[in-house]
Each structure stands twice: as structure tokens, then as C-alpha cells.
Tab-separated table of C-alpha atoms and ligand atoms in Angstrom:
chain	number	residue	atom	x	y	z
Y	64	MET	CA	17.557	10.643	-21.470
Y	65	LYS	CA	18.719	8.323	-18.716
Y	66	THR	CA	19.494	4.629	-18.707
Y	67	ALA	CA	18.011	2.652	-15.839
Y	68	THR	CA	17.334	-0.917	-14.727
Y	69	ALA	CA	13.697	-1.946	-14.515
Y	70	ALA	CA	11.695	-5.068	-13.709
Y	71	VAL	CA	9.622	-5.386	-16.885
Y	72	LEU	CA	6.397	-7.357	-17.201
Y	73	ARG	CA	6.011	-8.493	-20.803
Y	74	ALA	CA	3.176	-10.998	-20.343
Y	75	TYR	CA	0.743	-11.735	-17.524
Y	76	ASP	CA	1.778	-14.543	-15.210
Y	77	GLU	CA	5.370	-14.415	-16.416
Y	78	PRO	CA	8.293	-13.506	-14.142
Y	79	LEU	CA	9.355	-9.852	-14.009
Y	80	ARG	CA	12.582	-9.576	-16.025
Y	81	LEU	CA	15.343	-7.090	-15.373
Y	82	GLU	CA	16.017	-4.989	-18.449
Y	83	SER	CA	17.930	-1.885	-19.319
Y	84	VAL	CA	15.410	0.871	-20.057
Y	85	ARG	CA	15.506	4.554	-20.983
Y	86	ILE	CA	13.828	7.429	-19.199
Y	87	PRO	CA	13.179	10.727	-21.024
Y	88	GLU	CA	13.855	14.209	-19.653
Y	89	VAL	CA	11.264	15.295	-17.078
Y	90	ARG	CA	8.462	17.573	-18.183
Y	91	ALA	CA	7.583	20.829	-16.408
Y	92	ASP	CA	5.374	19.213	-13.746
Y	93	GLU	CA	7.454	16.046	-13.269
Y	94	VAL	CA	10.068	14.825	-10.833
Y	95	LEU	CA	12.791	12.250	-11.557
Y	96	VAL	CA	13.510	10.070	-8.536
Y	97	ARG	CA	16.487	7.783	-8.176
Y	98	ILE	CA	14.790	4.837	-6.482
Y	99	HIS	CA	16.571	3.351	-3.456
Y	100	GLY	CA	13.848	0.917	-2.431
Y	101	VAL	CA	10.448	-0.252	-3.651
Y	102	GLY	CA	8.048	-2.435	-1.710
Y	103	ILE	CA	6.168	-5.262	-3.361
Y	104	CYS	CA	2.437	-4.765	-2.770
Y	105	HIS	CA	-0.150	-7.448	-3.439
Y	106	THR	CA	-1.708	-5.140	-6.020
Y	107	ASP	CA	1.541	-5.455	-8.037
Y	108	LEU	CA	1.202	-9.239	-7.920
Y	109	THR	CA	-2.500	-9.052	-8.826
Y	110	ALA	CA	-1.622	-6.825	-11.800
Y	111	ALA	CA	1.236	-9.117	-12.863
Y	112	ALA	CA	-1.295	-11.945	-12.984
Y	113	GLY	CA	-3.659	-9.879	-15.163
Y	114	GLY	CA	-6.108	-9.022	-12.361
Y	115	VAL	CA	-5.846	-5.241	-12.900
Y	116	PRO	CA	-6.215	-3.780	-16.409
Y	117	PHE	CA	-2.667	-2.368	-16.726
Y	118	PRO	CA	-1.402	-2.416	-20.322
Y	119	LEU	CA	1.722	-4.414	-21.231
Y	120	PRO	CA	4.600	-4.394	-21.639
Y	121	GLY	CA	5.081	-2.269	-18.571
Y	122	VAL	CA	6.772	-1.585	-15.265
Y	123	LEU	CA	4.974	-2.023	-11.937
Y	124	GLY	CA	6.009	-0.865	-8.446
Y	125	HIS	CA	4.093	1.693	-6.398
Y	126	GLU	CA	5.861	1.793	-3.051
Y	127	GLY	CA	8.950	3.647	-4.199
Y	128	SER	CA	11.306	5.844	-2.215
Y	129	GLY	CA	14.602	7.466	-3.087
Y	130	VAL	CA	16.293	10.753	-3.799
Y	131	ILE	CA	15.240	13.395	-6.314
Y	132	ALA	CA	17.604	13.528	-9.302
Y	133	ALA	CA	15.844	16.264	-11.298
Y	134	VAL	CA	12.717	18.409	-11.227
Y	135	GLY	CA	10.772	20.066	-14.040
Y	136	GLU	CA	10.788	23.864	-14.214
Y	137	GLY	CA	7.204	24.104	-12.908
Y	138	VAL	CA	7.849	22.106	-9.737
Y	139	THR	CA	8.073	24.064	-6.491
Y	140	GLY	CA	8.936	22.842	-3.015
Y	141	LEU	CA	11.050	19.901	-4.185
Y	142	ALA	CA	14.678	19.943	-5.288
Y	143	PRO	CA	17.411	17.557	-6.456
Y	144	GLY	CA	18.942	15.759	-3.473
Y	145	ASP	CA	15.695	15.662	-1.478
Y	146	PRO	CA	14.917	12.223	0.010
Y	147	VAL	CA	11.318	11.352	-0.878
Y	148	VAL	CA	8.625	8.717	-0.696
Y	149	LEU	CA	6.048	8.343	-3.471
Y	150	GLY	CA	2.295	7.911	-3.006
Y	151	PHE	CA	-0.541	7.123	-5.406
Y	152	ASP	CA	-1.447	9.742	-8.020
Y	153	SER	CA	-4.646	11.793	-8.330
Y	154	CYS	CA	-5.803	14.788	-10.370
Y	155	ARG	CA	-6.074	17.086	-7.286
Y	156	HIS	CA	-8.957	18.985	-9.009
Y	157	CYS	CA	-12.062	16.782	-9.314
Y	158	ARG	CA	-14.971	16.841	-6.852
Y	159	ASN	CA	-13.432	14.233	-4.534
Y	160	CYS	CA	-9.867	15.546	-4.767
Y	161	SER	CA	-11.002	19.074	-3.985
Y	162	ARG	CA	-12.782	17.719	-0.900
Y	163	GLY	CA	-9.531	16.229	0.363
Y	164	ARG	CA	-10.283	12.664	-0.711
Y	165	PRO	CA	-7.836	11.907	-3.546
Y	166	ALA	CA	-8.046	8.151	-2.880
Y	167	TYR	CA	-11.424	8.414	-4.633
Y	168	CYS	CA	-10.217	10.693	-7.452
Y	169	GLU	CA	-12.687	10.512	-10.322
Y	170	HIS	CA	-9.740	10.059	-12.691
Y	171	SER	CA	-7.955	7.522	-10.532
Y	172	ALA	CA	-7.867	4.788	-13.186
Y	173	ALA	CA	-6.175	7.021	-15.774
Y	174	PHE	CA	-3.697	8.434	-13.231
Y	175	ASN	CA	-2.763	5.112	-11.662
Y	176	TYR	CA	-3.449	2.256	-14.090
Y	177	GLY	CA	-3.464	3.899	-17.528
Y	178	GLY	CA	0.193	3.179	-18.277
Y	179	THR	CA	0.818	6.548	-19.971
Y	180	ARG	CA	0.707	10.280	-19.335
Y	181	ALA	CA	-2.586	12.060	-20.136
Y	182	ASP	CA	-1.402	12.733	-23.710
Y	183	GLY	CA	-0.692	9.041	-24.323
Y	184	SER	CA	3.102	9.289	-24.170
Y	185	THR	CA	5.068	6.916	-21.945
Y	186	THR	CA	7.728	7.687	-19.352
Y	187	LEU	CA	9.818	4.648	-20.349
Y	188	THR	CA	11.182	2.956	-23.436
Y	189	ASP	CA	13.008	-0.326	-23.711
Y	190	ALA	CA	16.580	-0.823	-24.980
Y	191	ASP	CA	15.271	-0.925	-28.568
Y	192	GLY	CA	13.404	2.346	-28.137
Y	193	ALA	CA	9.946	0.716	-28.008
Y	194	ALA	CA	7.436	2.242	-25.577
Y	195	LEU	CA	6.974	0.614	-22.193
Y	196	HIS	CA	3.943	1.403	-20.056
Y	197	GLY	CA	4.772	3.302	-16.896
Y	198	ASN	CA	2.928	5.745	-14.607
Y	199	TRP	CA	1.662	2.808	-12.512
Y	200	PHE	CA	0.312	4.679	-9.471
Y	201	GLY	CA	2.099	7.704	-10.900
Y	202	GLN	CA	5.543	6.124	-10.463
Y	203	SER	CA	6.330	2.624	-11.870
Y	204	SER	CA	9.085	2.435	-9.294
Y	205	MET	CA	10.371	-1.102	-9.893
Y	206	CYS	CA	13.055	0.776	-11.771
Y	207	SER	CA	16.251	2.477	-10.654
Y	208	TYR	CA	14.779	5.814	-11.815
Y	209	ALA	CA	11.106	6.750	-11.799
Y	210	ILE	CA	9.168	9.724	-13.084
Y	211	ALA	CA	6.570	11.027	-10.622
Y	212	SER	CA	5.109	14.477	-10.003
Y	213	ALA	CA	4.670	16.971	-7.184
Y	214	ARG	CA	1.168	15.500	-6.791
Y	215	ASN	CA	2.548	12.293	-5.295
Y	216	THR	CA	6.100	13.068	-4.110
Y	217	ILE	CA	6.543	13.634	-0.371
Y	218	ARG	CA	9.807	14.877	1.097
Y	219	LEU	CA	11.298	12.815	3.946
Y	220	PRO	CA	13.333	14.091	6.887
Y	221	SER	CA	17.043	13.461	6.318
Y	222	ASP	CA	17.364	11.153	9.361
Y	223	VAL	CA	15.164	8.271	8.178
Y	224	PRO	CA	16.478	5.280	6.184
Y	225	VAL	CA	15.213	6.266	2.744
Y	226	ALA	CA	15.263	2.782	1.196
Y	227	LEU	CA	12.771	1.464	3.765
Y	228	ALA	CA	10.189	4.243	3.446
Y	229	GLY	CA	8.435	3.097	0.250
Y	230	PRO	CA	5.770	0.893	1.892
Y	231	LEU	CA	4.414	4.018	3.602
Y	232	GLY	CA	3.116	5.029	0.169
Y	233	CYS	CA	0.575	2.221	-0.181
Y	234	GLY	CA	0.308	-0.725	2.211
Y	235	LEU	CA	1.083	1.120	5.433
Y	236	GLN	CA	-0.970	4.156	4.433
Y	237	THR	CA	-3.874	1.816	3.673
Y	238	GLY	CA	-3.857	0.059	7.046
Y	239	ALA	CA	-3.076	3.078	9.214
Y	240	GLY	CA	-5.326	5.424	7.219
Y	241	THR	CA	-8.269	3.061	7.605
Y	242	VAL	CA	-7.906	3.266	11.381
Y	243	PHE	CA	-7.082	6.982	11.684
Y	244	ASN	CA	-9.237	8.423	8.885
Y	245	VAL	CA	-12.183	6.047	8.529
Y	246	LEU	CA	-12.828	4.024	11.702
Y	247	ARG	CA	-11.462	6.681	14.101
Y	248	PRO	CA	-11.612	4.586	17.289
Y	249	GLU	CA	-11.861	6.411	20.573
Y	250	PRO	CA	-9.382	5.473	23.291
Y	251	GLY	CA	-10.583	2.340	25.045
Y	252	SER	CA	-12.197	0.890	21.888
Y	253	THR	CA	-11.925	-2.724	20.811
Y	254	ILE	CA	-10.777	-3.740	17.331
Y	255	ALA	CA	-9.988	-6.902	15.394
Y	256	VAL	CA	-7.653	-7.094	12.412
Y	257	PHE	CA	-8.068	-9.946	9.927
Y	258	GLY	CA	-5.001	-10.721	7.811
Y	259	LEU	CA	-1.560	-9.713	9.077
Y	260	GLY	CA	0.262	-8.556	5.973
Y	261	ALA	CA	1.712	-5.048	5.911
Y	262	VAL	CA	-1.798	-3.536	5.727
Y	263	GLY	CA	-3.024	-5.470	8.762
Y	264	MET	CA	0.173	-4.800	10.741
Y	265	ALA	CA	-0.141	-1.071	10.027
Y	266	ALA	CA	-3.751	-1.209	11.265
Y	267	ILE	CA	-2.539	-2.887	14.476
Y	268	MET	CA	0.144	-0.250	15.089
Y	269	ALA	CA	-2.390	2.524	14.372
Y	270	ALA	CA	-5.000	0.949	16.667
Y	271	ARG	CA	-2.488	0.916	19.489
Y	272	ILE	CA	-1.499	4.547	18.812
Y	273	ALA	CA	-5.215	5.479	18.838
Y	274	GLY	CA	-5.523	3.956	22.302
Y	275	CYS	CA	-7.535	0.842	21.499
Y	276	GLU	CA	-7.663	-1.308	24.604
Y	277	THR	CA	-8.300	-4.681	22.986
Y	278	VAL	CA	-6.620	-5.450	19.661
Y	279	VAL	CA	-7.339	-8.943	18.315
Y	280	ALA	CA	-5.027	-10.127	15.510
Y	281	VAL	CA	-6.267	-12.931	13.235
Y	282	ASP	CA	-4.015	-14.804	10.796
Y	283	PRO	CA	-3.159	-18.449	10.097
Y	284	LEU	CA	0.627	-17.825	10.192
Y	285	GLN	CA	2.166	-18.195	13.640
Y	286	SER	CA	5.144	-15.933	12.828
Y	287	ARG	CA	2.805	-13.121	11.864
Y	288	ARG	CA	0.663	-13.505	14.960
Y	289	ALA	CA	3.819	-13.355	17.097
Y	290	LEU	CA	4.965	-10.148	15.381
Y	291	ALA	CA	1.486	-8.610	15.720
Y	292	LEU	CA	1.630	-9.223	19.477
Y	293	GLU	CA	4.949	-7.380	19.611
Y	294	LEU	CA	3.571	-4.465	17.568
Y	295	GLY	CA	0.475	-3.833	19.671
Y	296	ALA	CA	-2.036	-6.671	19.394
Y	297	THR	CA	-3.317	-7.724	22.818
Y	298	THR	CA	-4.414	-11.174	21.683
Y	299	ALA	CA	-3.968	-13.262	18.544
Y	300	LEU	CA	-5.741	-16.263	17.114
Y	301	SER	CA	-5.534	-18.559	14.124
Y	302	PRO	CA	-8.671	-19.258	12.090
Y	303	ALA	CA	-7.367	-22.841	11.810
Y	304	ASP	CA	-7.634	-23.352	15.575
Y	305	VAL	CA	-11.291	-22.404	16.022
Y	306	ASP	CA	-14.621	-23.571	14.558
Y	307	ASP	CA	-16.167	-20.137	14.363
Y	308	VAL	CA	-13.761	-17.209	13.980
Y	309	GLY	CA	-16.376	-14.530	14.640
Y	310	ARG	CA	-17.417	-16.215	17.870
Y	311	ALA	CA	-13.772	-16.615	18.956
Y	312	VAL	CA	-13.162	-12.883	18.434
Y	313	ARG	CA	-16.354	-12.016	20.328
Y	314	ARG	CA	-15.147	-14.195	23.190
Y	315	GLU	CA	-11.774	-12.407	23.266
Y	316	SER	CA	-13.447	-8.983	23.317
Y	317	SER	CA	-16.260	-9.326	25.850
Y	318	GLY	CA	-19.058	-9.701	23.332
Y	319	GLY	CA	-17.676	-8.307	20.114
Y	320	VAL	CA	-15.369	-5.589	18.786
Y	321	ASP	CA	-16.313	-1.996	18.012
Y	322	PHE	CA	-14.243	-2.102	14.827
Y	323	ALA	CA	-12.922	-4.687	12.389
Y	324	VAL	CA	-10.307	-4.266	9.655
Y	325	GLU	CA	-10.516	-6.940	6.988
Y	326	SER	CA	-7.445	-6.935	4.719
Y	327	VAL	CA	-8.022	-10.207	2.846
Y	328	GLY	CA	-11.097	-9.495	0.726
Y	329	THR	CA	-12.552	-12.993	0.466
Y	330	GLU	CA	-16.218	-13.560	1.242
Y	331	ALA	CA	-15.317	-15.921	4.091
Y	332	VAL	CA	-13.131	-13.363	5.853
Y	333	VAL	CA	-15.542	-10.456	5.264
Y	334	ARG	CA	-18.236	-12.541	6.923
Y	335	GLN	CA	-15.972	-13.478	9.843
Y	336	ALA	CA	-15.099	-9.813	10.342
Y	337	LEU	CA	-18.760	-8.743	10.278
Y	338	SER	CA	-19.675	-11.501	12.684
Y	339	SER	CA	-16.993	-10.356	15.142
Y	340	LEU	CA	-18.667	-6.915	15.599
Y	341	ARG	CA	-20.666	-5.869	18.608
Y	342	THR	CA	-23.535	-3.433	18.100
Y	343	PRO	CA	-23.049	-0.810	16.890
Y	344	GLY	CA	-19.863	-1.678	15.063
Y	345	ASN	CA	-17.970	-0.820	11.895
Y	346	CYS	CA	-16.091	-3.185	9.591
Y	347	ALA	CA	-13.734	-1.868	6.890
Y	348	THR	CA	-12.908	-4.180	3.983
Y	349	LEU	CA	-9.630	-3.440	2.174
Y	350	GLY	CA	-8.402	-6.507	0.286
Y	351	LEU	CA	-8.351	-6.122	-3.503
Y	352	ARG	CA	-9.438	-9.245	-5.379
Y	353	PRO	CA	-9.324	-9.564	-9.169
Y	354	GLY	CA	-12.618	-9.141	-11.011
Y	355	ARG	CA	-16.057	-9.120	-9.437
Y	356	ASN	CA	-16.171	-10.243	-5.821
Y	357	PRO	CA	-19.741	-10.685	-4.566
Y	358	VAL	CA	-20.266	-11.102	-0.822
Y	359	THR	CA	-23.549	-12.108	0.808
Y	360	VAL	CA	-24.339	-10.334	4.064
Y	361	ASP	CA	-27.260	-10.718	6.462
Y	362	GLN	CA	-29.217	-7.463	6.347
Y	363	GLY	CA	-30.664	-8.261	9.764
Y	364	HIS	CA	-27.122	-8.309	11.188
Y	365	LEU	CA	-26.406	-4.852	9.721
Y	366	LEU	CA	-29.701	-3.421	11.035
Y	367	HIS	CA	-28.318	-3.406	14.554
Y	368	GLY	CA	-26.136	-0.403	13.871
Y	369	ARG	CA	-23.430	-2.274	12.021
Y	370	THR	CA	-21.635	-0.862	8.998
Y	371	LEU	CA	-19.609	-2.518	6.249
Y	372	THR	CA	-17.458	-0.005	4.397
Y	373	GLY	CA	-14.847	-0.339	1.662
Y	374	VAL	CA	-11.664	1.727	1.805
Y	375	ILE	CA	-9.002	2.489	-0.796
Y	376	GLU	CA	-5.545	3.753	0.279
Y	377	GLY	CA	-6.803	4.507	3.794
Y	378	ASP	CA	-8.958	7.352	2.391
Y	379	ALA	CA	-5.807	9.406	2.874
Y	380	ASP	CA	-4.245	12.353	1.092
Y	381	PRO	CA	-0.620	11.186	0.887
Y	382	LEU	CA	0.683	14.772	0.833
Y	383	LYS	CA	-0.736	15.256	4.331
Y	384	PHE	CA	-0.932	11.761	5.751
Y	385	LEU	CA	2.524	10.395	4.888
Y	386	PRO	CA	4.316	13.146	6.863
Y	387	THR	CA	2.148	12.155	9.859
Y	388	LEU	CA	3.195	8.508	9.520
Y	389	VAL	CA	6.838	9.521	9.107
Y	390	ASP	CA	6.625	11.507	12.361
Y	391	LEU	CA	5.208	8.475	14.171
Y	392	TRP	CA	7.987	6.337	12.654
Y	393	ARG	CA	10.670	8.754	13.901
Y	394	GLN	CA	9.115	8.676	17.356
Y	395	GLY	CA	9.443	4.871	17.359
Y	396	ARG	CA	5.670	4.423	17.514
Y	397	PHE	CA	5.281	3.098	13.968
Y	398	PRO	CA	8.304	0.787	13.588
Y	399	LEU	CA	7.849	-0.132	9.943
Y	400	GLU	CA	11.373	-1.599	9.735
Y	401	ARG	CA	10.030	-4.543	11.771
Y	402	LEU	CA	7.853	-5.498	8.778
Y	403	VAL	CA	10.460	-5.139	6.071
Y	404	GLN	CA	12.933	-7.559	4.572
Y	405	THR	CA	15.113	-6.109	1.827
Y	406	PHE	CA	16.201	-7.955	-1.325
Y	407	PRO	CA	18.713	-6.577	-3.842
Y	408	ILE	CA	16.906	-6.067	-7.161
Y	409	ALA	CA	18.919	-8.946	-8.681
Y	410	ARG	CA	16.999	-11.256	-6.316
Y	411	ILE	CA	13.586	-10.095	-7.479
Y	412	ASP	CA	12.354	-13.664	-8.059
Y	413	ASP	CA	13.084	-14.569	-4.427
Y	414	ALA	CA	11.396	-11.379	-3.240
Y	415	VAL	CA	8.248	-12.054	-5.277
Y	416	ALA	CA	8.134	-15.647	-4.026
Y	417	ALA	CA	8.525	-14.502	-0.406
Y	418	ALA	CA	5.792	-11.876	-0.830
Y	419	ARG	CA	3.458	-14.432	-2.432
Y	420	SER	CA	3.990	-17.078	0.244
Y	421	GLY	CA	3.649	-14.636	3.099
Y	422	GLU	CA	7.071	-15.664	4.382
Y	423	VAL	CA	7.946	-11.967	4.662
Y	424	VAL	CA	5.437	-9.315	5.693
Y	425	LYS	CA	6.867	-6.700	3.318
Y	426	ALA	CA	9.533	-7.391	0.744
Y	427	VAL	CA	11.414	-4.275	-0.369
Y	428	LEU	CA	13.616	-4.388	-3.485
Y	429	THR	CA	16.730	-2.243	-3.254
Y	430	PHE	CA	18.838	-0.746	-6.030
Y	431	PRO	CA	22.600	-0.303	-5.842
Y	432	THR	CA	23.088	3.380	-5.084
Y	433	ASP	CA	26.596	3.613	-6.542
Y	434	ASP	CA	25.207	3.135	-10.073
Y	435	THR	CA	25.207	6.519	-11.787
Y	436	GLY	CA	22.438	5.474	-14.143
Y	437	GLY	CA	24.123	6.741	-17.293
D	161	ZN	ZN1	-9.274	13.866	-8.732
D	162	ZN	ZN1	-0.444	-1.174	-3.052
């Protein structure tokens, strides 16, 4: 049993409150990670507002990174002291997992949103000993210690800043994976990215690495457009400055882009992204919106060789894909630190506000690493 500090959500739409919690001993297939940093992803905010069916009270956080404190006796290839980043969880056995596509695991909901282990037990209790829901994306890492498993724990090289690595596990994997694994642009392709949060910025960096010649960045925030231009966008525009966003992107790309990445998820932006495509062309939609989210598309527009595809977690296997991203990061080609602003966990309210407003691209909460955790 370990004592830890967690950001606990006791009711939807209420602030996350720091509480002292208890973590049980790890089971045979589990890993205990002392969390150094955890990114705030929009899916955490959507869940905190009740937009994802995660049971309460519970602990969110699914972009955790840190150092392994303990491993269960059945875990191989990971050891205490290893720096690690955590990804989403999956069963690794179902039809989709066995085909290398764990982002579409048939048991994804239970493994990522269920709030408990498969047997119904929880990996956290509060100071009074009452169960708290954990296992959010197989980690619940808005806590100074998190229980994960070898299924979603990826060792980091010792020369990277561990506390900054967490966003690789969701937002950055989503944006970069969509480009590398789904759209797969050939060198010389044209691409537009709608929405310049961490997902969109990762798509821009990946597009540049893939050799895209024209990279159009679209976002209403000037600061984000400026950063996108530094990270690889070749042109940037604000939807507020033009009457027809699709037409403006087509103008910037000699008649339309081969690929579009849409990270917002609203009908308006999906339609802008589709309208920006040349023929043939492929648009990936990534933004998660709460509840049903119908979008009307013109079938005649799709007929001309255009595709609209949805993507979860970049269609990536984190055990394989995160080491690739880490390599690119070490080479200076995927400078994720440019996206990150850190906040000590005590300032969680400021971090959540900055993530909500878009004032920071990626807020990462950090935990004091001199705390022994009891
Ligand atoms: Zn599976
Ligand atoms: Zn996420």
C-alpha cells in the first residue's frame, strides 16, 4: 500500500480536487509508476464534464510519464528505475489487437473507461478507504503514483526529459499517427491541418517529416498559427479572416490539398476540411465530441475519389509507435517541448483553465519528485 496525491473528480463539472489516496500492491501483470508529469488532454476535460461514461468518483489523466517504482512478478522487460511513458490500454488478443490495431480493441471501453480492473476491483482508494475509480486509459495518471501494465508501458531512453514525455501517449500519438499510419502522404504531398492544439501540431510536425511540400495550418488563435509556422507549416490562416475556409485553403494549395487532418470534430470544421480537398483526397476527423455528433456531407463531393475517415489514437500500437516518436524527438525533428507548458500539480486549476482556453497548447502537470510517497 502506498500513499499518493491525486486529482480526484467527485462530481461532473466540478473542479478536480487534490486528495491523499492509497494505491494497493501491484498484481502479477501490473506496473507501479511514480508519475513525474501528466498532460491534460481534451478527453480528460470532456470526461470531467460528463461527456464520457467514466464512473465517479475517480481519477483521470492519460498522458502520464515517470519512473517505474515496482513491477509485478509476471512482468518482463521492465524494471524499477526505468523511465517510461504510458499509452492507452488494450486487450492485445482480440481480432483487431491481433492484427496490430489496438486503437480499435474490441474491449477498449472496459480497458480504458471502465474505472476498474476486469474483476471489478479498483487500483485506488481514498483516505477513508472507499474505492475510487481508476484505470482511465489503463493509468489514471493525475496521481503521483499510477498502476499500469506491460500492455501500455513504454520504456524511454535515459537522455530525454521524462516529465515532458507524457503527451506522446495520447495527443501527439493521435496527430502524428494519423499522418504516418493512416494518411501516409508521399513526399511532395499537400496537407491542411484544422485546429492547432497538440494533436494538430503533432500532425504538422509529422507532415513535415513525411516530406509534405505544402502544409496549411488553420486556427483562429494567432499565437498557435505562429508556432505552427515554426514547426513546419508553410502557410497559416484564420477562419475568422476569410468567408470560405475551404476555398481559402484551396487557393493556398493550388486547387486543394491531398490530405486534411481535422482535430476539432464540429460539423462546421469537418465540412471545411472536406471542402479543402482536391480529388482524390483524404480527410481524417479526430476531434472527440460528447454524445452523438451527426455531420451532413455531400455524397457527390465524396464521389470524386474523396474519403472521410475517423481515427482514434492515430491507429497506432503505442508499444511500437511511441519509440518511433521518441527517436524523432531525440533527433530534434519532433520538438514536443515547444508545445508544453508545465504546471506544478498544486496549480491544477490554472492548468485546466489554460488548457480549456487554448492559452497553452499542452499543459503538463508535474509532481514533486522528492516526495517519497509513503
Ligand atoms: Zn483487443
Ligand atoms: Zn487523450
